[in-house]
XYZ file of C-alpha atoms in Angstrom:
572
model
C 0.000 0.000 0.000
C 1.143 3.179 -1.039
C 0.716 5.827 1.930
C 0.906 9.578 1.363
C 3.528 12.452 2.631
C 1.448 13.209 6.094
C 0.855 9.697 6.341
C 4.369 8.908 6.282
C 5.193 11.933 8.271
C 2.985 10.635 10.737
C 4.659 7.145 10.869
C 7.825 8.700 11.263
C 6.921 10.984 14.432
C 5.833 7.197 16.251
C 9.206 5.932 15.006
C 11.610 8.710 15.923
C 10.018 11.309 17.482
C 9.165 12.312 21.338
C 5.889 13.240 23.221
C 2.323 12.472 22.265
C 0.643 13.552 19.123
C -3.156 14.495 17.777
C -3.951 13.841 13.956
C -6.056 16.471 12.893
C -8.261 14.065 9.671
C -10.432 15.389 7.417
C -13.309 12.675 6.650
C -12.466 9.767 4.216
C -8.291 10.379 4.999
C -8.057 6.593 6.142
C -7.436 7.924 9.758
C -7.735 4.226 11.589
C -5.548 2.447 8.569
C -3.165 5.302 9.611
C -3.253 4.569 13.395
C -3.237 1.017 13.105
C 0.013 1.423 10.572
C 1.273 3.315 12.945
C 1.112 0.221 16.060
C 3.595 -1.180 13.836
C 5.985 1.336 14.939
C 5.727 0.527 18.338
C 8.724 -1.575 20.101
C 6.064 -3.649 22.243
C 2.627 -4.708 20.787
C 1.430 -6.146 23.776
C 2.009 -2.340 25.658
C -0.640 -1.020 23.254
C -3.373 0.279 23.712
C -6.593 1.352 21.222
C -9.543 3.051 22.198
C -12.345 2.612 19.557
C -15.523 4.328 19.516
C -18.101 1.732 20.239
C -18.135 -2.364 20.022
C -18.715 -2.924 16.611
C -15.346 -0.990 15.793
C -13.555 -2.432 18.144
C -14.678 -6.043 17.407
C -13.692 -5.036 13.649
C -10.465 -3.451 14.806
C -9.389 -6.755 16.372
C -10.273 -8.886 13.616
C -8.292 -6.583 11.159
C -5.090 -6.600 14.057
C -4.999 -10.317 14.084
C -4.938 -10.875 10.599
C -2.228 -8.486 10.306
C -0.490 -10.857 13.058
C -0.709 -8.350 16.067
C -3.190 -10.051 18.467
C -1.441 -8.699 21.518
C -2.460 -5.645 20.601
C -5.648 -4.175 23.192
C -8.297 -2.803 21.364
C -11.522 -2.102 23.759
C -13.909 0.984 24.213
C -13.262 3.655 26.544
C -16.699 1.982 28.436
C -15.141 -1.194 29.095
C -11.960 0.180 30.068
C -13.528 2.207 32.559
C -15.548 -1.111 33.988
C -12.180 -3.363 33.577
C -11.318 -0.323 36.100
C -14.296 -1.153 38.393
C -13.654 -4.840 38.602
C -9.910 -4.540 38.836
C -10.951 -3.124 42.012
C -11.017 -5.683 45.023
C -14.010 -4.565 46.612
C -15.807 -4.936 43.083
C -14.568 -7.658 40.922
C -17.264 -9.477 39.486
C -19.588 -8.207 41.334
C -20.803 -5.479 39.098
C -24.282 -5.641 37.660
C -24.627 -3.393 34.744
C -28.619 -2.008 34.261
C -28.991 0.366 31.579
C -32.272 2.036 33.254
C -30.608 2.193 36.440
C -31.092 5.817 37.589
C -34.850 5.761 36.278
C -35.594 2.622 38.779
C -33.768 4.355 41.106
C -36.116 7.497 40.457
C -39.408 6.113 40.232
C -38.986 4.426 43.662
C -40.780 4.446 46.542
C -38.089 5.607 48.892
C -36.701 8.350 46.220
C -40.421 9.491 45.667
C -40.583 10.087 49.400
C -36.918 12.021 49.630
C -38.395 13.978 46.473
C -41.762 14.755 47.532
C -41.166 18.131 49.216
C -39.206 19.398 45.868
C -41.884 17.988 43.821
C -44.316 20.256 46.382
C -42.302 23.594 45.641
C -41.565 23.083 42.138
C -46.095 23.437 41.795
C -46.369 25.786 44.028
C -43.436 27.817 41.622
C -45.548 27.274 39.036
C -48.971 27.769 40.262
C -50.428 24.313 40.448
C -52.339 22.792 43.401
C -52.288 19.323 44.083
C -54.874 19.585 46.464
C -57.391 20.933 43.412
C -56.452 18.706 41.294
C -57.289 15.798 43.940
C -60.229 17.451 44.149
C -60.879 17.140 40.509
C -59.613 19.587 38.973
C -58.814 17.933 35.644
C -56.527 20.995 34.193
C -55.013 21.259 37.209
C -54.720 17.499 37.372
C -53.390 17.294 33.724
C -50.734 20.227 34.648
C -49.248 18.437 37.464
C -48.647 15.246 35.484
C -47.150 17.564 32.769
C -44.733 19.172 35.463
C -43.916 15.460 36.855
C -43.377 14.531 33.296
C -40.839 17.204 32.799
C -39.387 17.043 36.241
C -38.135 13.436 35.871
C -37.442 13.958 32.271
C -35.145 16.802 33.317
C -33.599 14.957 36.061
C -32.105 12.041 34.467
C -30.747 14.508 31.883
C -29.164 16.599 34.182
C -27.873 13.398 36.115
C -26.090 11.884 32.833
C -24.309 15.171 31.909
C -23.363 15.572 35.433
C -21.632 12.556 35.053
C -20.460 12.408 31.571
C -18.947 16.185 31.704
C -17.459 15.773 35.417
C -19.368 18.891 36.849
C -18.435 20.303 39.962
C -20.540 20.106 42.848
C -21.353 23.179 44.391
C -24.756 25.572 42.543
C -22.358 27.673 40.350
C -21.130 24.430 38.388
C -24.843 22.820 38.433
C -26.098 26.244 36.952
C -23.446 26.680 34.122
C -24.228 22.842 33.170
C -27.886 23.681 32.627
C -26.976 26.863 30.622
C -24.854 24.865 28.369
C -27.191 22.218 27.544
C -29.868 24.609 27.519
C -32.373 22.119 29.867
C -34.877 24.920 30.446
C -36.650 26.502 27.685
C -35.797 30.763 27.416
C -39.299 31.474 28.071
C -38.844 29.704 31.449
C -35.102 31.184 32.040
C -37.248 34.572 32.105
C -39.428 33.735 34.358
C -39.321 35.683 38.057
C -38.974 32.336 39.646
C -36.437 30.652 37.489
C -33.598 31.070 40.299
C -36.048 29.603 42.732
C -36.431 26.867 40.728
C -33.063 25.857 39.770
C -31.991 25.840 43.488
C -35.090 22.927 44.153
C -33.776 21.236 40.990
C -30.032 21.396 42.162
C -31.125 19.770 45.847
C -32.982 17.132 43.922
C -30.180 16.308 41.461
C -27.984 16.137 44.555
C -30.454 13.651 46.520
C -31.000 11.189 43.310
C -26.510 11.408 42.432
C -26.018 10.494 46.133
C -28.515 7.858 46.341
C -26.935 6.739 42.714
C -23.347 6.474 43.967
C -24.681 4.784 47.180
C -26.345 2.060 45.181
C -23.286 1.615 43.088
C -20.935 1.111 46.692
C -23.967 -0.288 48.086
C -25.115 -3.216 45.723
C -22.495 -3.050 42.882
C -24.805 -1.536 40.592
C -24.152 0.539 37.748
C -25.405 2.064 34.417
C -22.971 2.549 31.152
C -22.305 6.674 32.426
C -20.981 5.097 35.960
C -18.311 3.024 34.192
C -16.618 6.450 32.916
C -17.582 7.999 36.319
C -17.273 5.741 38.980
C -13.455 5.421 38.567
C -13.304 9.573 38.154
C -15.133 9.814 41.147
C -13.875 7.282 43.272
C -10.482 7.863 42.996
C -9.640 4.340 41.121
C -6.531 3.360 38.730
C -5.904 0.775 36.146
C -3.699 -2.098 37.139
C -2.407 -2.209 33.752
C -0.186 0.237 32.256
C 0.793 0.776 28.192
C 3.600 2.189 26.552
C 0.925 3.834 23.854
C -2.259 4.817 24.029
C -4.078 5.251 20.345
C -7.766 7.380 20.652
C -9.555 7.093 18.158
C -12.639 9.843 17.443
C -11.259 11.960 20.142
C -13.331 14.951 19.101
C -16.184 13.271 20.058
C -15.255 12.269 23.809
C -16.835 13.211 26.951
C -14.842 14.731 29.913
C -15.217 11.486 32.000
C -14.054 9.338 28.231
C -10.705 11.066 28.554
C -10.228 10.888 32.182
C -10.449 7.193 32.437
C -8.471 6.769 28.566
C -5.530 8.634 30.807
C -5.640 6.162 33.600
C -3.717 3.370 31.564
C -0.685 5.795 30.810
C 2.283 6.218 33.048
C 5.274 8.158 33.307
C 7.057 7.815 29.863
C 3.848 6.636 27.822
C 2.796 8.454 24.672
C -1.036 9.250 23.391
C -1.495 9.469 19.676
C -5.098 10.904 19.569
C -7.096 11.064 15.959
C -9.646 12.715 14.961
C -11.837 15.703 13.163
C -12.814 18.598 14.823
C -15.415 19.330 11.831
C -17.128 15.785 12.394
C -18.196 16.755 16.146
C -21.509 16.197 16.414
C -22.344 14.397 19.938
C -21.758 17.585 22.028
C -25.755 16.838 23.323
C -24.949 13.384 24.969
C -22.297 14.958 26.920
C -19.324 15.089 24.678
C -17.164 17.805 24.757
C -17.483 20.165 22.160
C -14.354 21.100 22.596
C -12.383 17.667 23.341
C -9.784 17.659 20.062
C -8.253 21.250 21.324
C -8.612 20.250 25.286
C -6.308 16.557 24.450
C -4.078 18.707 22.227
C -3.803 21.248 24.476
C -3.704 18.812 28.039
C -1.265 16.639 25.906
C 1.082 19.175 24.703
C 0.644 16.864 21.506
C 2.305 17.612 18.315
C 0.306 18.174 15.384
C -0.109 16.026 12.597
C -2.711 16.954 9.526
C -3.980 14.694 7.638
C -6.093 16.290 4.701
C -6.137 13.794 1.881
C -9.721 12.361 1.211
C -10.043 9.085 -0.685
C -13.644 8.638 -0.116
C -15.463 11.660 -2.022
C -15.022 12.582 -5.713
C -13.732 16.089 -7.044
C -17.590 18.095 -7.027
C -18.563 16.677 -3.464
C -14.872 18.112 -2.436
C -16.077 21.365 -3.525
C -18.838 21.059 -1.288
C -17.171 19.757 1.827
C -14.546 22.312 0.943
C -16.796 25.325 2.022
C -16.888 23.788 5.648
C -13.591 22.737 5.875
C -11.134 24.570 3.815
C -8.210 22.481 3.815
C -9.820 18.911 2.530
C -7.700 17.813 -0.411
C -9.743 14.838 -2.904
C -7.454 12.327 -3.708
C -9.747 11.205 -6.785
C -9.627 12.817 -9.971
C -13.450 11.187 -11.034
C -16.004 14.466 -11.191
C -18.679 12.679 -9.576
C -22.135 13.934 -9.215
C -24.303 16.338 -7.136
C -27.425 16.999 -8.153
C -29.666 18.963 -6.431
C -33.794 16.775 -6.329
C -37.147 17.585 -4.919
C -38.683 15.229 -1.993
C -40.978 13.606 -4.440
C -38.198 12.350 -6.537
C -36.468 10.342 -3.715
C -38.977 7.402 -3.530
C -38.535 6.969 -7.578
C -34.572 7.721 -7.627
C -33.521 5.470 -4.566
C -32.268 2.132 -5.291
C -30.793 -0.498 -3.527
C -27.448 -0.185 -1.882
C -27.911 3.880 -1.403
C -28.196 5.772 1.769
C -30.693 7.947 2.794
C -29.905 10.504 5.460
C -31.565 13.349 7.582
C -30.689 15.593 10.472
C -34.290 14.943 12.110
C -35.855 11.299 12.081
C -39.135 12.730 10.962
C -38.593 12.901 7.294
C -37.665 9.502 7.588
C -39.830 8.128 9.476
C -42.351 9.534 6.148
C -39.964 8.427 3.827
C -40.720 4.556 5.161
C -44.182 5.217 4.696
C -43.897 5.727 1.042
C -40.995 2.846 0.645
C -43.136 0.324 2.591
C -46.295 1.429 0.454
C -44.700 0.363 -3.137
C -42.939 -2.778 -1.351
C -39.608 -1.225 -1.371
C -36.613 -3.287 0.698
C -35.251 -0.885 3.457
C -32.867 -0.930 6.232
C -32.568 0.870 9.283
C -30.282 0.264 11.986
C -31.705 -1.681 15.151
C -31.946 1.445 17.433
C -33.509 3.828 14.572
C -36.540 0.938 14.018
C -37.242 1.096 17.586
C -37.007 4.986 17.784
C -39.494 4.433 14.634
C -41.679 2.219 16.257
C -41.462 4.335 19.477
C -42.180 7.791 18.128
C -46.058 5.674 16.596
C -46.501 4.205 19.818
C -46.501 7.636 21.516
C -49.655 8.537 19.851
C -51.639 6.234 21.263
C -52.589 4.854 25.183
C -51.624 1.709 25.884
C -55.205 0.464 25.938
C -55.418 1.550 22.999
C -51.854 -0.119 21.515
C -53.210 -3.686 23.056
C -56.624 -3.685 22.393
C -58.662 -5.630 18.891
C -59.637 -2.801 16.636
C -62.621 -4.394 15.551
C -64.112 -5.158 18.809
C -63.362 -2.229 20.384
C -63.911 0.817 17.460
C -65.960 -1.263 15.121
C -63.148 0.751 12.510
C -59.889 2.016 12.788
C -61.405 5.004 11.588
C -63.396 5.742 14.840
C -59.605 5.194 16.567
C -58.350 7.447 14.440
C -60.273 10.402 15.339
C -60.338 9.830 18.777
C -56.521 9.867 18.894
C -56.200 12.486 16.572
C -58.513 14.744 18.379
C -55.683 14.046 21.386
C -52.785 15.029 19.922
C -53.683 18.420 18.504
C -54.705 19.045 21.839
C -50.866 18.606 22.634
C -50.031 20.338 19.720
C -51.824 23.230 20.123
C -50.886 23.569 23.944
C -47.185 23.425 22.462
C -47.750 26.155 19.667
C -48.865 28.533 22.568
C -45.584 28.675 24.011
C -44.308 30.075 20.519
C -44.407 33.658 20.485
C -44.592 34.661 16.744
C -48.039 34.199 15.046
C -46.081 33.308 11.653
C -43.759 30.672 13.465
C -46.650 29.701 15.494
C -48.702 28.787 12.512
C -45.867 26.983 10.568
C -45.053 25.393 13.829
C -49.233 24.018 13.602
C -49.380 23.496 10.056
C -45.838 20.852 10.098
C -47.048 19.253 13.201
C -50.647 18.542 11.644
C -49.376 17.642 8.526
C -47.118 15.061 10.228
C -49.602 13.664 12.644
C -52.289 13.151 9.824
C -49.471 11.308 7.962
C -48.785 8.631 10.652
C -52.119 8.237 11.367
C -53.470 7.791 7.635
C -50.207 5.192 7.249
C -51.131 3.758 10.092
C -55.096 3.193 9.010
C -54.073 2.013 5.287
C -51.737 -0.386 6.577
C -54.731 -2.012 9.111
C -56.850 -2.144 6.266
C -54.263 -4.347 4.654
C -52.912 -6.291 7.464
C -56.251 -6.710 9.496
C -56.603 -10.718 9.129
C -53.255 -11.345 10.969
C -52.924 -7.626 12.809
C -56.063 -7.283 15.112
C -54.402 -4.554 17.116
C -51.920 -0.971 16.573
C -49.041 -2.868 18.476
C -49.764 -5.764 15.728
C -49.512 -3.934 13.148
C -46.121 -2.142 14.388
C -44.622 -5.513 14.882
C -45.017 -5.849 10.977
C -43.844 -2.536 10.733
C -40.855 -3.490 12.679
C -39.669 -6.420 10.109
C -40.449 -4.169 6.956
C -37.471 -1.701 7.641
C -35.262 -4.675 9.009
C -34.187 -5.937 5.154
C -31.109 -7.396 5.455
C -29.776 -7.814 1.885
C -30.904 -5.664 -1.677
C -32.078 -2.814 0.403
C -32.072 0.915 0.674
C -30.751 2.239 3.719
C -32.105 5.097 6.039
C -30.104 6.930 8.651
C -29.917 10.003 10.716
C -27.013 11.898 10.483
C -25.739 11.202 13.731
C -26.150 7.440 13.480
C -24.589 7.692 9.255
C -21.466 8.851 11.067
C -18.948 5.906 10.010
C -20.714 5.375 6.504
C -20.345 5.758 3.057
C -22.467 4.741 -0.194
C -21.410 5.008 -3.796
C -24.873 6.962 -4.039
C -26.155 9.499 -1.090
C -29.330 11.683 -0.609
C -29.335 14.430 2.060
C -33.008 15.531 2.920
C -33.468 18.559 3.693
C -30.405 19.693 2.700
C -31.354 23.249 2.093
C -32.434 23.664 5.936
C -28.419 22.390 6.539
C -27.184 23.809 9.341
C -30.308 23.368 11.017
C -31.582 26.189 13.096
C -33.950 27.121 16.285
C -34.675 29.740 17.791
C -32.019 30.195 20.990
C -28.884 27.475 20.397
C -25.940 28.379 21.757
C -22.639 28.771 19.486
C -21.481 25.488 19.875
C -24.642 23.977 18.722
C -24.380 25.671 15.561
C -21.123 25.109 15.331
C -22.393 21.385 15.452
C -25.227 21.404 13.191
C -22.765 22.819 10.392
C -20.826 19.827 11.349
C -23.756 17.914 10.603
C -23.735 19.276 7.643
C -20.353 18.142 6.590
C -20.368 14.454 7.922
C -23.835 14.334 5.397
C -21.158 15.597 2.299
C -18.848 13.646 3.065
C -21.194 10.580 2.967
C -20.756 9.723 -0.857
C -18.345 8.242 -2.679
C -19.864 8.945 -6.320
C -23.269 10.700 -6.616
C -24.751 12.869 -3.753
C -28.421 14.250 -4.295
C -29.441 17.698 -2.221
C -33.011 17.019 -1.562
C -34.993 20.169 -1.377
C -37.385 20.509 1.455
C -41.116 19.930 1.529
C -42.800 23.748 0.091
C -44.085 25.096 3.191
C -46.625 27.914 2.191
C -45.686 31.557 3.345
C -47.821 32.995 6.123
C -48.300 36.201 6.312
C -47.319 38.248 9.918
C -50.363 38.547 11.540
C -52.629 37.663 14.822
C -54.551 34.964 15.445
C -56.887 33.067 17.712
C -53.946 31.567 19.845
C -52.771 35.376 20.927
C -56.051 35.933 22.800
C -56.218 32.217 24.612
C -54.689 31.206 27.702
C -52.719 28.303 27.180
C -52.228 26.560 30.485
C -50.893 23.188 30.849
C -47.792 22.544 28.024
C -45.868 19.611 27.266
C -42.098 20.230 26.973
């Protein structure tokens, strides 16, 4: 294999040189070929050590090591590191018990209801609710309580996992700049007179439900994925194992708490070589640190290596990456193909063995519709069908999900109106927290549009399915399978979860809403969204089609009935 002049540049800073290093790789520059070359380099395999991003890498990773005759080397996640941590431990060991849902248990039970109660108490009295009313009968009362409930435990267990995941300090001031960063509370309720009054009751519950968290964990050796990057941060622990080099891979996507425990297998004398591209950031909402390439650069000292050659993407999709990231170099000389497409054309262009991506799951999620109704193969990725299959079950009870259409409704049309009738109840309540008529009406016209669209799928596919699908969660099973194709199919993705792919043929929807935007984000989620924007380019490896966005009629700037109601209860 013929490597390039960084490549070999690179190669020769492991061989000869001194101190750790950070590759700075554009997308499709062959970064873990590089880093793996590099192990070769190294005087010990057996002292090396490589952090992939997630299991299926790593499993990959150690396939391709041993068939290049380097089994000794230790590839594992950052996760399992940090529980290899946990059980090295003596008062651990085997111990552990790893549930996923942990801190929700935790949350919803008896003993942290009690503990919680008299926060619960203030936070409705901050926001003008009374329990008593609603026991009274009060059902708008009632239905605001649960609301607040909903978005207090909601709001919780995000707060919780960042905590973790970012290693906040304890005291208010570190609590409060985590929940301005993340932007937990909406700016209509960051305005509010009470707002301080109610962060302080959220920081004294976020305290209670961490302590009892940590407790549990000493307690009864139970844990939750966050606590394996944590728990070793917190507690004080070390690795019993020490290498001579420590390869990251992705590094501009880890968390705080990722590098902390990464660091724990180095010792006096070893040397990081971190990878990774600042412009393909794009997890900085799960806790990642937006700014993790410059903070291991600059907490490494690390020398820095460039590596700007793309094989992946052909001269006119360079172009396009180019105006994000100025210094990606094509190594192809083929033209390629972008060509910009309406919505429409997708379901009649798409064939199989192309990719399908979106920044929001909704125009997916529409996009199966139409592939499922003309018997198209597609693929999704086992999380995204039950996201799918999660974001239809929210629209109905679960009496409702469970119960035989036919006895029940007589039609799944009498369902359908009674759960449509629902959900623009929700929908509504949520436009009135949007200030500007025009926004407010776009924001009502979308959200019908899409509801309608589910529901009507939903309907035709009963219609169809009826003899062997007597109820909704029936019919999703079916659902379920259709999207799970597993060879000759077309395959839809997210951007987020597309990270790590590439297709000879691409299609962006949306594209011309790329960067997304909404109303408030901070700078470094728009710095992420146009990062987005470039791990979508950068996608293809011959055609890429720009899928134009859905016409949304113009409305005119104007009042209307929602800016003389009173809008009560809202659903975050």
């Amino acid at each position: 294999m013929t490597f390039t002049p960084e490549q070999e540049h690179i190669f020769d800073f492991v061989r000869t040189g001194k101190g750790h290093g950070i590759i700075d790789a554009v997308a499709g520059a062959g970064k873990t070929t590089t880093i793996m070359e590099c192990t070769s380099y190294a005087r010990d395999p057996a002292k090396v050590l490589f952090c992939a991003f997630n299991n299926s890498i790593a499993k990959e990773i150690r396939r391709k090591f041993k068939d290049r005759g380097m089994p000794e080397v230790t590839v594992q996640t950052i996760h399992s590191l940090g529980l290899r941590i946990l059980r090295e431990n003596s008062d651990y060991g085997s111990r552990l018990q790893l549930r996923e849902y942990k801190y929700t248990t935790l949350f919803q039970g008896e003993d942290m209801q009690t503990k919680l109660s008299p926060h619960f108490k203030a936070l409705c009295e901050l926001n003008n609710l009374n329990p008593e009313a609603a026991k009274s009968g009060d059902s708008r009362q009632k239905f605001a309580i649960k609301n607040l409930m909903y978005r207090i435990r909601s709001r919780l267990l995000n707060i919780n996992q960042k905590h973790r995941a970012t290693l906040n300090g304890p005291s208010f001031e570190d609590f409060t700049s985590l929940i301005e960063h993340f932007g937990v509370f909406t700016p209509t309720e960051e305005k509010s007179k009470t707002f301080h009054e109610e962060l302080e009751v959220y920081y004294a519950a976020h305290r209670l439900l961490l302590t009892a968290g940590n407790d549990l964990a000493a307690r009864s050796f139970i844990i939750d994925f966050t606590d394996m990057i944590y728990l070793p941060f917190v507690w004080k622990l070390n690795a019993a194992t020490k290498f001579d080099w420590i390869f990251i891979d992705e590094c501009q996507d880890l968390s705080k708490a990722q590098f902390a425990v990464a660091a724990k297998y180095g010792k006096q004398g070893s040397r990081v070589l971190a990878v990774g591209d600042p412009r393909q950031s794009i997890y900085g909402f799960t806790g990642a640190d937006v700014e993790s390439f410059s903070r291991v650069a600059r907490m490494t000292r690390a020398t820095a290596l460039p590596l700007t050659t793309c094989f992946r993407c052909p001269t006119t999709i360079i172009d396009l990456a180019r105006e994000i990231r100025e210094d990606i170099v094509g190594a192809k000389t083929e033209v390629g193909n972008v060509e910009p497409i309406l919505i429409e054309q997708v379901v009649e262009l798409a064939r199989p063995g192309d990719l399908v991506i979106s920044r929001l799951r909704a125009p997916l999620l529409v996009l199966v519709f139409d592939f499922i109704e003309r018997g198209t193969k597609i693929q999704v990725s086992e999380d995204e069908a039950r996201e799918f299959i999660g974001e239809l079950k929210t629209l109905f009870k679960q009496d409702e999900l469970q119960a035989s259409v036919k006895r029940r409704y007589k039609t799944f049309e009498a369902l359908k109106q009674t759960v449509f009738h629902r959900n623009m109840w929700v929908i509504r309540q949520n436009a009135g927290k949007i200030p500007k008529a025009t926004e407010r009406e776009l924001f009502l016209q979308e959200e019908t549009d899409y509801l309608e669209k589910r529901l009507e799928f939903l309907h035709k596919r009963y219609e169809l399915w009826q003899k062997k699908c007597t109820s909704v969660t029936k019919i999703l099973e079916r659902i379920k399978d259709q999207v799970s194709a597993k060879e000759n199919a077309i395959k839809l993705s997210t951007i987020h979860r597309a990270k790590g792919l590439e297709e000879d043929r691409v299609f962006i929807i949306d594209y011309d809403k790329l960067p997304w935007a909404r109303q408030q984000q901070k700078d470094w989620e728009k710095v992420q969204e146009t990062n987005l924007k470039y791990v979508a380019i950068t996608r293809a490896k011959n055609t890429l089609f720009l899928v134009e966005s859905e016409d949304i009629e113009e409305l005119e700037e104007e009042g209307s009935l929602f800016d003389d109601l009173p809008f009560g209860a809202s659903r975050d």
